[in-house]
Structure formats: C-alpha cells, structure tokens
Amino acid sequence: MKKDIHIPKVEGVYIAVVNEYNAIYKTYDWNAYIINAKDIALDMVIIVSEGYSETKKTAAFRKKIEQLPKKSYAKIELLQEELFALNNSFKVSFFEGNTMFDKTYLFRKNTINTTALQPLPLMTAKGVLVK
C-alpha cells in the first residue's frame, strides 16, 4: 500500500529568514518568509514551525495562507534571536491544483546570522535561505 502513495517533490518554494529594519521600534528584526518562485499560485498553505535541540523544544507556531500568488512571498513570523541556538523547522503543506505537496525546511542551529545573508529570489532584501 505505501508503495502506491506518490509524494511529489517540492521545487520553487523556499523559506527565508530576513534581518529587516523595523521603523516603529527602530530595531533590526529577524522575520521568516515563504517564497513562491513558481509560475502557479499555491492554495491552502499550512506552515507549522518549531525550534528544538536535544534538551529544549519551543511551542509549535501555525500559520495558514489561503493563497500565495505566483512569484510572490509572504511573512510567516518574527523570530527572536534566542531561537537561533536551536534547530528551526518549518513544515509546509500546500495544494498546487489538485495535488498536495509537503516539505520540511530546516535551519540548523547557529546557521541564521548576519554573515550567512545572501540575495533571495523575488525579494530585494538579503537573508538566510533554505531550499
């Protein structure tokens, strides 16, 4: 039975963590984004994020996006710098047409930092990207 289940590979969808200036509080904040670089919209996007290590685990954060248009991105959440000492996992599920896709994106501990910033697809900001 398991051999009959086909799970398609996710391509063109990324998670990025961006260090952005917050004009209200005059601080630099780290925000997580989902990027849809595909030529098709994603429907019913569900994201579950959590941080963990061998001894610690954060509460799960859930976010739903009804539709993420093609060639666009959306903010998921604000990340506190204390979480960067943990592995940060983003489990993403969505529909593309009638097909369901699922992928887990993992930022390993201490990989989110200013020296790891790189250009991001579709965004003018630089960030840390997981494909």
C-alpha positions as a Markdown table, in Angstrom:
| # | Residue | x | y | z |
|---|---|---|---|---|
| 1 | Met | 0.0 | 0.0 | 0.0 |
| 2 | Lys | 2.7 | 2.5 | 0.9 |
| 3 | Lys | 4.4 | 1.9 | -2.4 |
| 4 | Asp | 1.3 | 3.2 | -4.2 |
| 5 | Ile | 1.5 | 6.6 | -2.5 |
| 6 | His | 3.3 | 9.2 | -4.6 |
| 7 | Ile | 4.6 | 12.2 | -2.8 |
| 8 | Pro | 5.7 | 14.8 | -5.4 |
| 9 | Lys | 9.0 | 16.7 | -4.9 |
| 10 | Val | 8.6 | 20.4 | -3.9 |
| 11 | Glu | 10.5 | 22.8 | -6.1 |
| 12 | Gly | 10.4 | 26.6 | -6.4 |
| 13 | Val | 9.2 | 27.1 | -2.8 |
| 14 | Tyr | 11.6 | 28.3 | -0.2 |
| 15 | Ile | 11.8 | 29.6 | 3.4 |
| 16 | Ala | 14.0 | 32.6 | 4.1 |
| 17 | Val | 14.9 | 34.4 | 7.3 |
| 18 | Val | 15.5 | 38.1 | 6.7 |
| 19 | Asn | 17.1 | 40.7 | 9.0 |
| 20 | Glu | 14.8 | 43.8 | 8.4 |
| 21 | Tyr | 14.7 | 47.3 | 9.9 |
| 22 | Asn | 11.6 | 48.0 | 12.0 |
| 23 | Ala | 10.9 | 51.7 | 11.7 |
| 24 | Ile | 8.4 | 51.6 | 14.5 |
| 25 | Tyr | 10.8 | 50.3 | 17.2 |
| 26 | Lys | 14.0 | 51.4 | 15.4 |
| 27 | Thr | 15.5 | 47.9 | 15.7 |
| 28 | Tyr | 16.5 | 45.2 | 13.3 |
| 29 | Asp | 14.2 | 42.2 | 13.5 |
| 30 | Trp | 14.5 | 38.7 | 12.0 |
| 31 | Asn | 11.4 | 37.6 | 10.1 |
| 32 | Ala | 10.7 | 34.3 | 8.4 |
| 33 | Tyr | 9.1 | 34.3 | 4.9 |
| 34 | Ile | 7.8 | 31.8 | 2.5 |
| 35 | Ile | 8.7 | 32.4 | -1.1 |
| 36 | Asn | 6.7 | 31.0 | -4.1 |
| 37 | Ala | 9.0 | 31.3 | -7.1 |
| 38 | Lys | 6.7 | 29.1 | -9.2 |
| 39 | Asp | 4.5 | 30.2 | -12.1 |
| 40 | Ile | 1.4 | 29.0 | -10.3 |
| 41 | Ala | -0.4 | 30.0 | -7.2 |
| 42 | Leu | -0.2 | 27.9 | -4.1 |
| 43 | Asp | -3.5 | 27.2 | -2.3 |
| 44 | Met | -4.3 | 26.4 | 1.3 |
| 45 | Val | -0.7 | 26.8 | 2.5 |
| 46 | Ile | -0.2 | 25.5 | 6.1 |
| 47 | Ile | 3.1 | 26.2 | 7.9 |
| 48 | Val | 4.0 | 24.7 | 11.3 |
| 49 | Ser | 7.2 | 25.9 | 12.8 |
| 50 | Glu | 9.1 | 25.0 | 15.9 |
| 51 | Gly | 12.6 | 25.1 | 17.4 |
| 52 | Tyr | 14.3 | 22.2 | 19.1 |
| 53 | Ser | 17.5 | 20.8 | 20.5 |
| 54 | Glu | 18.4 | 17.7 | 22.5 |
| 55 | Thr | 17.1 | 19.4 | 25.7 |
| 56 | Lys | 14.7 | 22.1 | 24.6 |
| 57 | Lys | 11.7 | 22.5 | 22.4 |
| 58 | Thr | 9.5 | 25.5 | 21.6 |
| 59 | Ala | 5.8 | 25.5 | 21.2 |
| 60 | Ala | 4.6 | 24.9 | 17.7 |
| 61 | Phe | 3.5 | 28.0 | 15.7 |
| 62 | Arg | 0.9 | 27.5 | 13.0 |
| 63 | Lys | 0.1 | 29.8 | 10.1 |
| 64 | Lys | -2.4 | 29.4 | 7.2 |
| 65 | Ile | -2.3 | 31.3 | 4.0 |
| 66 | Glu | -5.4 | 30.9 | 1.8 |
| 67 | Gln | -3.5 | 31.6 | -1.4 |
| 68 | Leu | 0.1 | 32.5 | -2.2 |
| 69 | Pro | 0.1 | 34.1 | -5.7 |
| 70 | Lys | 2.7 | 33.0 | -8.2 |
| 71 | Lys | 6.1 | 34.8 | -8.0 |
| 72 | Ser | 5.4 | 36.2 | -4.6 |
| 73 | Tyr | 6.2 | 35.9 | -0.9 |
| 74 | Ala | 4.5 | 36.3 | 2.5 |
| 75 | Lys | 5.7 | 36.9 | 6.0 |
| 76 | Ile | 5.4 | 33.9 | 8.3 |
| 77 | Glu | 6.6 | 35.1 | 11.7 |
| 78 | Leu | 9.0 | 37.2 | 13.8 |
| 79 | Leu | 11.9 | 35.1 | 15.2 |
| 80 | Gln | 13.7 | 36.0 | 18.4 |
| 81 | Glu | 17.5 | 35.7 | 18.2 |
| 82 | Glu | 17.5 | 33.3 | 21.2 |
| 83 | Leu | 15.9 | 30.7 | 18.9 |
| 84 | Phe | 18.9 | 30.6 | 16.6 |
| 85 | Ala | 20.8 | 28.4 | 19.1 |
| 86 | Leu | 18.1 | 25.8 | 18.3 |
| 87 | Asn | 17.3 | 23.9 | 15.1 |
| 88 | Asn | 14.3 | 25.7 | 13.5 |
| 89 | Ser | 11.9 | 23.6 | 11.5 |
| 90 | Phe | 9.2 | 24.8 | 9.1 |
| 91 | Lys | 6.8 | 22.1 | 7.9 |
| 92 | Val | 5.0 | 23.4 | 4.8 |
| 93 | Ser | 2.0 | 21.8 | 3.1 |
| 94 | Phe | 0.0 | 23.2 | 0.2 |
| 95 | Phe | -2.1 | 22.4 | -2.8 |
| 96 | Glu | -1.0 | 23.1 | -6.4 |
| 97 | Gly | -4.1 | 22.4 | -8.4 |
| 98 | Asn | -5.5 | 19.2 | -7.0 |
| 99 | Thr | -2.1 | 17.9 | -5.9 |
| 100 | Met | -0.9 | 18.2 | -2.3 |
| 101 | Phe | 2.7 | 18.9 | -1.6 |
| 102 | Asp | 4.6 | 18.7 | 1.7 |
| 103 | Lys | 8.2 | 19.6 | 2.7 |
| 104 | Thr | 10.1 | 20.3 | 5.9 |
| 105 | Tyr | 12.6 | 23.1 | 5.8 |
| 106 | Leu | 15.3 | 23.0 | 8.4 |
| 107 | Phe | 17.6 | 25.8 | 9.6 |
| 108 | Arg | 20.3 | 24.1 | 11.7 |
| 109 | Lys | 21.3 | 25.7 | 15.0 |
| 110 | Asn | 23.5 | 28.8 | 14.7 |
| 111 | Thr | 23.1 | 29.0 | 10.8 |
| 112 | Ile | 20.9 | 32.1 | 11.0 |
| 113 | Asn | 23.3 | 35.0 | 11.3 |
| 114 | Thr | 24.4 | 38.2 | 9.5 |
| 115 | Thr | 27.4 | 36.5 | 7.9 |
| 116 | Ala | 25.1 | 34.0 | 6.2 |
| 117 | Leu | 23.0 | 36.6 | 4.4 |
| 118 | Gln | 22.6 | 36.1 | 0.6 |
| 119 | Pro | 20.4 | 37.5 | -2.2 |
| 120 | Leu | 16.9 | 36.0 | -2.1 |
| 121 | Pro | 14.6 | 35.0 | -5.0 |
| 122 | Leu | 11.9 | 37.7 | -5.7 |
| 123 | Met | 12.9 | 39.8 | -2.7 |
| 124 | Thr | 15.1 | 42.9 | -2.6 |
| 125 | Ala | 16.4 | 42.0 | 0.9 |
| 126 | Lys | 19.1 | 39.6 | 1.8 |
| 127 | Gly | 18.5 | 36.7 | 4.1 |
| 128 | Val | 19.3 | 33.1 | 5.0 |
| 129 | Leu | 17.6 | 30.7 | 2.6 |
| 130 | Val | 16.6 | 27.0 | 2.8 |
| 131 | Lys | 15.6 | 25.3 | -0.5 |
